[in-house]
Amino acid sequence: MPLDWSRPDGPRIDLAVSRVAASGAPAERRGVLLVNPGGPGGPGLGYAATKREKLPESVRRSFDIIGFDPRGTGHSAPADCGAMGGLFETPAADPVPRGADEERTHQASLRRTAEDCAAGIGPALPHLSTTNTARDMDAIRAALGERRISFLGVSYGSYLGAAYAALHPHRIRRMVLDSVVGPEDWHDFDRRQAVALLDQRDTFFDWLAVHPDRFGLGSSREETRTAYARTRRGLSARPADGFGPAEFDRAVYRALGRTERWTGLGDGLRDYLRHGSVTGLRPAEPFGNPASRTYEAANRAVKCADGPGPTPSDVRRDLRRLKRADPLPVLTGMEAWVCAHWAHRPAVRTPLGSAEAPPVLLVASEHDPVTPIAGARSMSRRLPGSRVVTLHDDYSHGVFASRGNACVDGTAAAYLVDGSVPSRDVHCPGPGLPAPTPVRTSTPHQHGH
C-alpha cells in the first residue's frame, strides 16, 4: 500500500492479510467478509480464524473470512513509540494526579509520550489514520477481485467500518458494526467512556455486595467500595512486586468491560486485603510485552491522526471534572489526551457514514461501558436505513457471536447471508448479571487457583 494515499507512487508499506475460505458449496457463497477486532491498535490477522469459530454456521458456509493487520499494527508496518513517556515502567506513577504539581507532571508525561511517538514512528506518523486504513481495505477488496465486500467490525472496527462507508458506500454488500464507537472525536469518546466506567464500577460494587459469602468484601455498595479504595490506597503507598495503582487501574479497566472477568477481580481484591497478594489482580499477559507495546503505540497514533484532538487546557479540565464525579476515576482509556501534544495535528476529523450506503446493522449491549449504547444510536443517524439491535440487560463489550445470544446472532446472520434487514430496530432479552464463577479446588494431580 502507499504510505501516503495522496502520493500513490511514493513510499509503500506491506499489509498482512489472511483468508479462511467459506465451507459451504459454491452456490452458497456470498463473497468475502472482512473482519476487524477493535482497538485502535488491535491486529486482525489471526482474528479471521478465531472469530470465524464463533460465527453462526450459515455465515461460515457463505463467506471467505478475511483478516488483516491494519497499518501500524501486528505485521503491517508496526508502530513503535519506544518508552512512551514511561508508560511501561513498573510500578508506574499514579495515573490520577493530585494537585497542581502532579497535574503538571501528568502533562509532561503526555508530552514525552508524544515526543517518543514522533521519534519512533517518524514520517509515517500522520499516515496511520482510520481513513487511510479504510483506503487499505478497498485495496484489499480490489486485490481479492471482489466488486463489493461485507464487513464485520467490533468496537473500533465499527468506527473503521463507518469510515469505509464514507469513502466507498457503493462497495458495501453488508456491514455489521458491533459495540459501536459513536461519530465523535476520540477525546469526546474517551471522556464518555470514563463516565460509563464509573457507572459500571458501581454496578460491580453492588454485585460484590450481593455475594458477601463468596468475596468477603462487604454486603453494601459502601462497604465493597471501601474495600476497593483500601486496595488502591495500599498499592499506592506500597506497590507489591512492581504492581501499583497504575497497574491496578489497568486491571480494573479490563475487568469492567466483560462480566465474566468480575469474579477474578473480586477474588483479587479479597486476596490482596487478606494476604497482600496481587497474583489475582495481575493479568496473565504482562503489560509491556512486544504485542502490547505495538498496540499502545498504534492506539495513540491512530487516535491523534483522526482529528485535531484536545488542548492541554481541555486535558486539565477533563481531569478535574472526572475527579469531581468520583475521586477515584479510571483514566486508563483516556488515550487521546496525548494528542494535546502531538507533532502532527490534523485540521479535520475522520468522515464517518454516508446516506448512500446500504442499510447497516448496528449491534449494542445495553450497559456496555467500553462503547456506551449512545454511540450506536448516534451512528445510526449517519447511516440512514440502518437498524440497531440491542441486547438488553447485558453489561459486556462485544455482542454478535460473542455473548451467545440467539436473538442477536440469528438477526445478524440472516442479514449477512440473506440480506434480511429488520423492518425496525430489534430488542433482544439479555442474560442479566452472572453468578460468580465457582471456586476451583485443587486435587493431588493438579494445581488449584
GROMACS .gro file of C-alpha atoms in nm:
model
  449
    1MET     CA    1   0.000   0.000   0.000
    2PRO     CA    2   0.109   0.363  -0.040
    3LEU     CA    3   0.216   0.505   0.294
    4ASP     CA    4   0.051   0.830   0.186
    5TRP     CA    5  -0.255   0.770  -0.030
    6SER     CA    6  -0.225   1.122  -0.174
    7ARG     CA    7   0.112   1.010  -0.318
    8PRO     CA    8   0.037   0.666  -0.467
    9ASP     CA    9   0.381   0.649  -0.626
   10GLY     CA   10   0.561   0.737  -0.302
   11PRO     CA   11   0.692   0.509  -0.024
   12ARG     CA   12   0.496   0.189   0.031
   13ILE     CA   13   0.418  -0.037   0.326
   14ASP     CA   14   0.322  -0.404   0.340
   15LEU     CA   15  -0.008  -0.517   0.488
   16ALA     CA   16  -0.054  -0.869   0.628
   17VAL     CA   17  -0.379  -1.034   0.512
   18SER     CA   18  -0.531  -1.376   0.588
   19ARG     CA   19  -0.819  -1.572   0.443
   20VAL     CA   20  -1.027  -1.864   0.570
   21ALA     CA   21  -1.235  -1.999   0.283
   22ALA     CA   22  -1.611  -2.046   0.302
   23SER     CA   23  -1.701  -2.401   0.400
   24GLY     CA   24  -2.025  -2.428   0.200
   25ALA     CA   25  -2.095  -2.531  -0.157
   26PRO     CA   26  -2.011  -2.276  -0.432
   27ALA     CA   27  -2.380  -2.190  -0.470
   28GLU     CA   28  -2.391  -2.079  -0.105
   29ARG     CA   29  -2.101  -1.836  -0.133
   30ARG     CA   30  -2.178  -1.469  -0.066
   31GLY     CA   31  -1.832  -1.327  -0.124
   32VAL     CA   32  -1.584  -1.204   0.138
   33LEU     CA   33  -1.637  -1.081   0.492
   34LEU     CA   34  -1.357  -0.857   0.618
   35VAL     CA   35  -1.331  -0.854   0.997
   36ASN     CA   36  -1.168  -0.619   1.247
   37PRO     CA   37  -1.142  -0.690   1.622
   38GLY     CA   38  -1.112  -0.332   1.751
   39GLY     CA   39  -0.854  -0.105   1.908
   40PRO     CA   40  -0.740   0.118   1.753
   41GLY     CA   41  -0.419  -0.080   1.764
   42GLY     CA   42  -0.559  -0.432   1.753
   43PRO     CA   43  -0.408  -0.671   1.495
   44GLY     CA   44  -0.658  -0.872   1.292
   45LEU     CA   45  -0.455  -1.131   1.105
   46GLY     CA   46  -0.545  -1.425   1.331
   47TYR     CA   47  -0.891  -1.285   1.401
   48ALA     CA   48  -1.017  -1.433   1.075
   49ALA     CA   49  -0.977  -1.777   1.232
   50THR     CA   50  -1.066  -1.705   1.595
   51LYS     CA   51  -1.379  -1.503   1.518
   52ARG     CA   52  -1.488  -1.744   1.249
   53GLU     CA   53  -1.504  -2.025   1.505
   54LYS     CA   54  -1.775  -1.831   1.689
   55LEU     CA   55  -1.979  -1.717   1.388
   56PRO     CA   56  -2.310  -1.891   1.304
   57GLU     CA   57  -2.266  -2.183   1.066
   58SER     CA   58  -2.461  -2.012   0.789
   59VAL     CA   59  -2.207  -1.728   0.790
   60ARG     CA   60  -1.911  -1.968   0.788
   61ARG     CA   61  -2.059  -2.152   0.491
   62SER     CA   62  -2.132  -1.834   0.296
   63PHE     CA   63  -1.824  -1.615   0.334
   64ASP     CA   64  -1.449  -1.624   0.296
   65ILE     CA   65  -1.340  -1.458   0.622
   66ILE     CA   66  -1.065  -1.203   0.560
   67GLY     CA   67  -0.844  -1.083   0.844
   68PHE     CA   68  -0.578  -0.815   0.822
   69ASP     CA   69  -0.341  -0.624   1.045
   70PRO     CA   70  -0.428  -0.255   0.996
   71ARG     CA   71  -0.134  -0.027   0.920
   72GLY     CA   72   0.070   0.033   1.235
   73THR     CA   73  -0.031  -0.298   1.397
   74GLY     CA   74   0.091  -0.658   1.408
   75HIS     CA   75   0.287  -0.738   1.092
   76SER     CA   76   0.175  -0.428   0.897
   77ALA     CA   77   0.445  -0.163   0.948
   78PRO     CA   78   0.408  -0.186   1.329
   79ALA     CA   79   0.422   0.141   1.519
   80ASP     CA   80   0.697   0.188   1.776
   81CYS     CA   81   0.683   0.469   2.032
   82GLY     CA   82   0.973   0.343   2.241
   83ALA     CA   83   0.932   0.418   2.609
   84MET     CA   84   0.611   0.617   2.551
   85GLY     CA   85   0.691   0.862   2.827
   86GLY     CA   86   0.744   0.586   3.082
   87LEU     CA   87   0.414   0.405   3.016
   88PHE     CA   88   0.575   0.063   3.053
   89GLU     CA   89   0.767   0.132   3.374
   90THR     CA   90   0.658  -0.080   3.669
   91PRO     CA   91   0.532   0.031   3.901
   92ALA     CA   92   0.423   0.335   3.702
   93ALA     CA   93   0.329   0.663   3.867
   94ASP     CA   94  -0.025   0.700   3.997
   95PRO     CA   95  -0.230   0.798   3.688
   96VAL     CA   96  -0.468   1.015   3.895
   97PRO     CA   97  -0.273   1.334   3.974
   98ARG     CA   98  -0.344   1.524   4.295
   99GLY     CA   99  -0.286   1.897   4.298
  100ALA     CA  100  -0.131   2.140   4.051
  101ASP     CA  101   0.223   1.999   4.072
  102GLU     CA  102   0.113   1.646   3.986
  103GLU     CA  103  -0.108   1.781   3.707
  104ARG     CA  104   0.198   1.947   3.554
  105THR     CA  105   0.390   1.621   3.586
  106HIS     CA  106   0.099   1.445   3.416
  107GLN     CA  107   0.108   1.690   3.124
  108ALA     CA  108   0.485   1.645   3.098
  109SER     CA  109   0.445   1.268   3.069
  110LEU     CA  110   0.190   1.315   2.789
  111ARG     CA  111   0.434   1.546   2.613
  112ARG     CA  112   0.715   1.289   2.646
  113THR     CA  113   0.486   1.020   2.503
  114ALA     CA  114   0.407   1.238   2.201
  115GLU     CA  115   0.777   1.309   2.151
  116ASP     CA  116   0.863   0.939   2.176
  117CYS     CA  117   0.600   0.856   1.914
  118ALA     CA  118   0.723   1.129   1.679
  119ALA     CA  119   1.078   0.996   1.709
  120GLY     CA  120   0.988   0.627   1.687
  121ILE     CA  121   0.726   0.633   1.411
  122GLY     CA  122   0.889   0.909   1.209
  123PRO     CA  123   0.747   1.004   0.868
  124ALA     CA  124   0.461   0.752   0.899
  125LEU     CA  125   0.313   0.937   1.199
  126PRO     CA  126   0.041   1.137   1.017
  127HIS     CA  127  -0.049   0.845   0.787
  128LEU     CA  128  -0.163   0.589   1.048
  129SER     CA  129  -0.519   0.717   1.032
  130THR     CA  130  -0.852   0.538   1.013
  131THR     CA  131  -0.922   0.699   0.676
  132ASN     CA  132  -0.602   0.552   0.535
  133THR     CA  133  -0.686   0.211   0.679
  134ALA     CA  134  -1.027   0.235   0.509
  135ARG     CA  135  -0.845   0.305   0.182
  136ASP     CA  136  -0.629  -0.001   0.250
  137MET     CA  137  -0.947  -0.206   0.294
  138ASP     CA  138  -1.063  -0.109  -0.052
  139ALA     CA  139  -0.725  -0.206  -0.194
  140ILE     CA  140  -0.768  -0.546  -0.026
  141ARG     CA  141  -1.112  -0.571  -0.190
  142ALA     CA  142  -0.960  -0.499  -0.530
  143ALA     CA  143  -0.674  -0.745  -0.475
  144LEU     CA  144  -0.929  -1.017  -0.394
  145GLY     CA  145  -1.112  -0.942  -0.720
  146GLU     CA  146  -1.438  -0.856  -0.543
  147ARG     CA  147  -1.676  -0.587  -0.666
  148ARG     CA  148  -1.820  -0.543  -0.317
  149ILE     CA  149  -1.729  -0.657   0.033
  150SER     CA  150  -1.912  -0.736   0.353
  151PHE     CA  151  -1.762  -0.619   0.681
  152LEU     CA  152  -1.784  -0.705   1.050
  153GLY     CA  153  -1.621  -0.451   1.278
  154VAL     CA  154  -1.621  -0.472   1.657
  155SER     CA  155  -1.557  -0.172   1.883
  156TYR     CA  156  -1.302   0.043   1.695
  157GLY     CA  157  -1.385  -0.178   1.398
  158SER     CA  158  -1.726  -0.006   1.391
  159TYR     CA  159  -1.551   0.331   1.350
  160LEU     CA  160  -1.338   0.184   1.072
  161GLY     CA  161  -1.649   0.048   0.900
  162ALA     CA  162  -1.819   0.387   0.917
  163ALA     CA  163  -1.507   0.544   0.765
  164TYR     CA  164  -1.517   0.291   0.481
  165ALA     CA  165  -1.885   0.375   0.426
  166ALA     CA  166  -1.793   0.744   0.396
  167LEU     CA  167  -1.533   0.670   0.127
  168HIS     CA  168  -1.683   0.375  -0.060
  169PRO     CA  169  -2.057   0.341   0.013
  170HIS     CA  170  -2.122   0.158  -0.315
  171ARG     CA  171  -1.857  -0.104  -0.240
  172ILE     CA  172  -2.052  -0.239   0.060
  173ARG     CA  173  -2.260  -0.553   0.033
  174ARG     CA  174  -2.344  -0.599   0.402
  175MET     CA  175  -2.199  -0.434   0.713
  176VAL     CA  176  -2.237  -0.527   1.082
  177LEU     CA  177  -2.098  -0.278   1.333
  178ASP     CA  178  -2.084  -0.430   1.681
  179SER     CA  179  -2.028  -0.238   2.007
  180VAL     CA  180  -2.031   0.091   1.824
  181VAL     CA  181  -1.799   0.385   1.873
  182GLY     CA  182  -2.007   0.698   1.815
  183PRO     CA  183  -1.941   0.957   1.544
  184GLU     CA  184  -1.749   1.190   1.773
  185ASP     CA  185  -1.384   1.274   1.811
  186TRP     CA  186  -1.169   1.041   2.018
  187HIS     CA  187  -1.128   1.288   2.300
  188ASP     CA  188  -1.506   1.311   2.350
  189PHE     CA  189  -1.540   0.933   2.320
  190ASP     CA  190  -1.272   0.868   2.583
  191ARG     CA  191  -1.442   1.106   2.822
  192ARG     CA  192  -1.783   0.942   2.768
  193GLN     CA  193  -1.627   0.601   2.829
  194ALA     CA  194  -1.462   0.717   3.154
  195VAL     CA  195  -1.802   0.828   3.290
  196ALA     CA  196  -1.967   0.500   3.183
  197LEU     CA  197  -1.693   0.303   3.358
  198LEU     CA  198  -1.777   0.475   3.686
  199ASP     CA  199  -2.140   0.365   3.650
  200GLN     CA  200  -2.028   0.012   3.566
  201ARG     CA  201  -1.796   0.005   3.866
  202ASP     CA  202  -2.088   0.094   4.093
  203THR     CA  203  -2.280  -0.198   3.941
  204PHE     CA  204  -1.977  -0.417   4.014
  205PHE     CA  205  -1.971  -0.296   4.377
  206ASP     CA  206  -2.341  -0.384   4.409
  207TRP     CA  207  -2.274  -0.726   4.257
  208LEU     CA  208  -1.995  -0.795   4.506
  209ALA     CA  209  -2.228  -0.695   4.788
  210VAL     CA  210  -2.490  -0.949   4.674
  211HIS     CA  211  -2.229  -1.224   4.725
  212PRO     CA  212  -2.065  -1.142   5.062
  213ASP     CA  213  -2.000  -1.508   5.145
  214ARG     CA  214  -1.813  -1.555   4.816
  215PHE     CA  215  -1.594  -1.245   4.827
  216GLY     CA  216  -1.599  -1.123   5.187
  217LEU     CA  217  -1.577  -0.757   5.081
  218GLY     CA  218  -1.899  -0.636   5.240
  219SER     CA  219  -2.275  -0.653   5.195
  220SER     CA  220  -2.343  -0.299   5.066
  221ARG     CA  221  -2.208  -0.078   4.790
  222GLU     CA  222  -2.043   0.144   5.050
  223GLU     CA  223  -1.859  -0.148   5.209
  224THR     CA  224  -1.738  -0.301   4.883
  225ARG     CA  225  -1.630   0.039   4.754
  226THR     CA  226  -1.435   0.091   5.077
  227ALA     CA  227  -1.258  -0.242   5.017
  228TYR     CA  228  -1.171  -0.130   4.664
  229ALA     CA  229  -1.039   0.205   4.789
  230ARG     CA  230  -0.831   0.032   5.058
  231THR     CA  231  -0.674  -0.189   4.792
  232ARG     CA  232  -0.583   0.100   4.567
  233ARG     CA  233  -0.459   0.311   4.858
  234GLY     CA  234  -0.241   0.025   4.981
  235LEU     CA  235  -0.090  -0.029   4.636
  236SER     CA  236  -0.024   0.343   4.604
  237ALA     CA  237   0.158   0.356   4.938
  238ARG     CA  238   0.349   0.032   4.885
  239PRO     CA  239   0.345  -0.131   4.539
  240ALA     CA  240   0.375  -0.508   4.552
  241ASP     CA  241   0.613  -0.682   4.312
  242GLY     CA  242   0.602  -0.395   4.062
  243PHE     CA  243   0.223  -0.373   4.084
  244GLY     CA  244   0.096  -0.028   4.188
  245PRO     CA  245  -0.208   0.195   4.130
  246ALA     CA  246  -0.150   0.232   3.753
  247GLU     CA  247  -0.130  -0.144   3.707
  248PHE     CA  248  -0.434  -0.186   3.932
  249ASP     CA  249  -0.637   0.063   3.726
  250ARG     CA  250  -0.546  -0.121   3.406
  251ALA     CA  251  -0.669  -0.447   3.559
  252VAL     CA  252  -0.993  -0.280   3.668
  253TYR     CA  253  -1.043  -0.125   3.323
  254ARG     CA  254  -1.004  -0.463   3.158
  255ALA     CA  255  -1.233  -0.643   3.401
  256LEU     CA  256  -1.519  -0.393   3.395
  257GLY     CA  257  -1.573  -0.446   3.022
  258ARG     CA  258  -1.671  -0.815   3.049
  259THR     CA  259  -1.882  -0.956   3.332
  260GLU     CA  260  -1.710  -1.295   3.310
  261ARG     CA  261  -1.398  -1.120   3.449
  262TRP     CA  262  -1.575  -0.986   3.758
  263THR     CA  263  -1.519  -1.296   3.967
  264GLY     CA  264  -1.146  -1.276   3.909
  265LEU     CA  265  -1.137  -0.908   4.007
  266GLY     CA  266  -1.342  -0.976   4.321
  267ASP     CA  267  -1.116  -1.264   4.419
  268GLY     CA  268  -0.812  -1.046   4.354
  269LEU     CA  269  -0.941  -0.770   4.584
  270ARG     CA  270  -1.014  -1.023   4.858
  271ASP     CA  271  -0.675  -1.192   4.830
  272TYR     CA  272  -0.490  -0.861   4.843
  273LEU     CA  273  -0.676  -0.740   5.151
  274ARG     CA  274  -0.636  -1.075   5.331
  275HIS     CA  275  -0.288  -1.178   5.225
  276GLY     CA  276  -0.126  -0.884   5.044
  277SER     CA  277  -0.113  -1.092   4.725
  278VAL     CA  278  -0.153  -0.927   4.385
  279THR     CA  279  -0.144  -1.255   4.191
  280GLY     CA  280  -0.518  -1.249   4.127
  281LEU     CA  281  -0.508  -0.888   4.008
  282ARG     CA  282  -0.210  -0.923   3.776
  283PRO     CA  283  -0.303  -1.005   3.412
  284ALA     CA  284  -0.181  -1.332   3.264
  285GLU     CA  285  -0.016  -1.145   2.976
  286PRO     CA  286   0.235  -0.892   3.114
  287PHE     CA  287   0.189  -0.530   3.014
  288GLY     CA  288   0.483  -0.405   2.811
  289ASN     CA  289   0.540  -0.721   2.606
  290PRO     CA  290   0.609  -0.661   2.235
  291ALA     CA  291   0.243  -0.703   2.134
  292SER     CA  292   0.113  -0.457   2.393
  293ARG     CA  293   0.386  -0.206   2.308
  294THR     CA  294   0.279  -0.210   1.944
  295TYR     CA  295  -0.087  -0.188   2.045
  296GLU     CA  296  -0.037   0.112   2.272
  297ALA     CA  297   0.175   0.293   2.013
  298ALA     CA  298  -0.070   0.232   1.730
  299ASN     CA  299  -0.361   0.329   1.951
  300ARG     CA  300  -0.222   0.677   2.015
  301ALA     CA  301  -0.100   0.719   1.656
  302VAL     CA  302  -0.442   0.640   1.510
  303LYS     CA  303  -0.640   0.849   1.755
  304CYS     CA  304  -0.417   1.150   1.702
  305ALA     CA  305  -0.418   1.110   1.322
  306ASP     CA  306  -0.800   1.101   1.316
  307GLY     CA  307  -0.865   1.457   1.430
  308PRO     CA  308  -0.726   1.773   1.589
  309GLY     CA  309  -0.754   1.639   1.945
  310PRO     CA  310  -0.783   1.830   2.274
  311THR     CA  311  -0.570   2.115   2.407
  312PRO     CA  312  -0.370   2.096   2.731
  313SER     CA  313  -0.644   2.308   2.891
  314ASP     CA  314  -0.904   2.052   2.780
  315VAL     CA  315  -0.699   1.775   2.944
  316ARG     CA  316  -0.676   1.968   3.271
  317ARG     CA  317  -1.049   2.046   3.265
  318ASP     CA  318  -1.143   1.683   3.188
  319LEU     CA  319  -0.926   1.557   3.470
  320ARG     CA  320  -1.082   1.788   3.725
  321ARG     CA  321  -1.436   1.708   3.610
  322LEU     CA  322  -1.377   1.335   3.634
  323LYS     CA  323  -1.227   1.370   3.981
  324ARG     CA  324  -1.529   1.574   4.090
  325ALA     CA  325  -1.754   1.297   3.960
  326ASP     CA  326  -1.551   1.043   4.160
  327PRO     CA  327  -1.222   1.093   4.347
  328LEU     CA  328  -1.102   0.755   4.213
  329PRO     CA  329  -1.171   0.772   3.837
  330VAL     CA  330  -1.042   0.505   3.600
  331LEU     CA  331  -0.838   0.701   3.345
  332THR     CA  332  -0.682   0.409   3.159
  333GLY     CA  333  -0.889   0.472   2.845
  334MET     CA  334  -0.809   0.843   2.816
  335GLU     CA  335  -0.556   0.777   2.541
  336ALA     CA  336  -0.649   1.080   2.327
  337TRP     CA  337  -0.515   1.315   2.595
  338VAL     CA  338  -0.171   1.264   2.441
  339CYS     CA  339  -0.297   1.429   2.121
  340ALA     CA  340  -0.279   1.765   2.303
  341HIS     CA  341   0.098   1.745   2.247
  342TRP     CA  342   0.108   1.556   1.915
  343ALA     CA  343   0.358   1.657   1.647
  344HIS     CA  344   0.106   1.646   1.359
  345ARG     CA  345  -0.241   1.775   1.449
  346PRO     CA  346  -0.481   1.723   1.156
  347ALA     CA  347  -0.723   2.004   1.080
  348VAL     CA  348  -1.028   1.785   1.012
  349ARG     CA  349  -1.191   1.482   1.170
  350THR     CA  350  -1.238   1.143   1.007
  351PRO     CA  351  -1.551   1.145   0.784
  352LEU     CA  352  -1.796   0.878   0.902
  353GLY     CA  353  -2.106   0.728   0.743
  354SER     CA  354  -2.294   0.802   0.423
  355ALA     CA  355  -2.654   0.839   0.311
  356GLU     CA  356  -2.554   0.639   0.001
  357ALA     CA  357  -2.452   0.328   0.195
  358PRO     CA  358  -2.689   0.028   0.202
  359PRO     CA  359  -2.870  -0.049   0.529
  360VAL     CA  360  -2.622  -0.134   0.806
  361LEU     CA  361  -2.683  -0.341   1.118
  362LEU     CA  362  -2.555  -0.184   1.443
  363VAL     CA  363  -2.535  -0.410   1.748
  364ALA     CA  364  -2.508  -0.288   2.107
  365SER     CA  365  -2.518  -0.414   2.465
  366GLU     CA  366  -2.748  -0.200   2.679
  367HIS     CA  367  -2.493  -0.140   2.957
  368ASP     CA  368  -2.162  -0.175   2.772
  369PRO     CA  369  -1.923   0.066   2.949
  370VAL     CA  370  -1.649   0.047   2.684
  371THR     CA  371  -1.864   0.165   2.393
  372PRO     CA  372  -2.180   0.310   2.553
  373ILE     CA  373  -2.501   0.243   2.361
  374ALA     CA  374  -2.547   0.611   2.281
  375GLY     CA  375  -2.273   0.564   2.021
  376ALA     CA  376  -2.482   0.314   1.822
  377ARG     CA  377  -2.784   0.542   1.830
  378SER     CA  378  -2.579   0.838   1.710
  379MET     CA  379  -2.403   0.639   1.438
  380SER     CA  380  -2.736   0.511   1.306
  381ARG     CA  381  -2.823   0.868   1.212
  382ARG     CA  382  -2.508   0.880   0.993
  383LEU     CA  383  -2.626   0.563   0.815
  384PRO     CA  384  -2.989   0.613   0.706
  385GLY     CA  385  -3.183   0.290   0.678
  386SER     CA  386  -2.967   0.120   0.939
  387ARG     CA  387  -3.113  -0.079   1.227
  388VAL     CA  388  -2.995  -0.104   1.588
  389VAL     CA  389  -3.001  -0.447   1.756
  390THR     CA  390  -2.993  -0.401   2.135
  391LEU     CA  391  -2.908  -0.678   2.381
  392HIS     CA  392  -3.094  -0.562   2.689
  393ASP     CA  393  -2.996  -0.638   3.048
  394ASP     CA  394  -2.637  -0.705   2.939
  395TYR     CA  395  -2.322  -0.541   3.075
  396SER     CA  396  -2.043  -0.662   2.845
  397HIS     CA  397  -1.846  -0.537   2.545
  398GLY     CA  398  -1.875  -0.735   2.222
  399VAL     CA  399  -2.211  -0.890   2.133
  400PHE     CA  400  -2.250  -1.068   1.796
  401ALA     CA  401  -2.100  -1.417   1.801
  402SER     CA  402  -1.964  -1.330   2.143
  403ARG     CA  403  -2.244  -1.331   2.403
  404GLY     CA  404  -2.411  -1.649   2.275
  405ASN     CA  405  -2.747  -1.474   2.233
  406ALA     CA  406  -2.967  -1.650   1.976
  407CYS     CA  407  -3.175  -1.339   1.906
  408VAL     CA  408  -2.872  -1.124   1.822
  409ASP     CA  409  -2.682  -1.395   1.635
  410GLY     CA  410  -2.985  -1.504   1.433
  411THR     CA  411  -3.072  -1.149   1.331
  412ALA     CA  412  -2.715  -1.069   1.224
  413ALA     CA  413  -2.668  -1.399   1.040
  414ALA     CA  414  -2.992  -1.358   0.843
  415TYR     CA  415  -2.885  -1.006   0.749
  416LEU     CA  416  -2.535  -1.110   0.637
  417VAL     CA  417  -2.636  -1.422   0.445
  418ASP     CA  418  -2.976  -1.333   0.303
  419GLY     CA  419  -2.981  -0.953   0.325
  420SER     CA  420  -3.277  -0.963   0.565
  421VAL     CA  421  -3.297  -0.610   0.702
  422PRO     CA  422  -3.532  -0.590   1.003
  423SER     CA  423  -3.832  -0.364   0.949
  424ARG     CA  424  -3.745  -0.178   1.269
  425ASP     CA  425  -3.487  -0.178   1.548
  426VAL     CA  426  -3.454  -0.515   1.722
  427HIS     CA  427  -3.469  -0.566   2.101
  428CYS     CA  428  -3.326  -0.890   2.239
  429PRO     CA  429  -3.360  -1.005   2.603
  430GLY     CA  430  -3.021  -1.038   2.773
  431PRO     CA  431  -2.872  -1.256   3.045
  432GLY     CA  432  -2.851  -1.010   3.336
  433LEU     CA  433  -2.559  -1.021   3.576
  434PRO     CA  434  -2.391  -1.359   3.617
  435ALA     CA  435  -2.341  -1.569   3.926
  436PRO     CA  436  -1.979  -1.577   4.046
  437THR     CA  437  -1.760  -1.842   3.890
  438PRO     CA  438  -1.732  -2.141   4.128
  439VAL     CA  439  -1.417  -2.162   4.337
  440ARG     CA  440  -1.172  -2.409   4.187
  441THR     CA  441  -1.040  -2.670   4.426
  442SER     CA  442  -0.709  -2.849   4.391
  443THR     CA  443  -0.661  -3.223   4.361
  444PRO     CA  444  -0.346  -3.428   4.422
  445HIS     CA  445  -0.276  -3.419   4.047
  446GLN     CA  446  -0.346  -3.058   3.950
  447HIS     CA  447  -0.289  -2.713   4.089
  448GLY     CA  448  -0.588  -2.506   4.201
  449HIS     CA  449  -0.635  -2.133   4.159
   0.00000   0.00000   0.00000
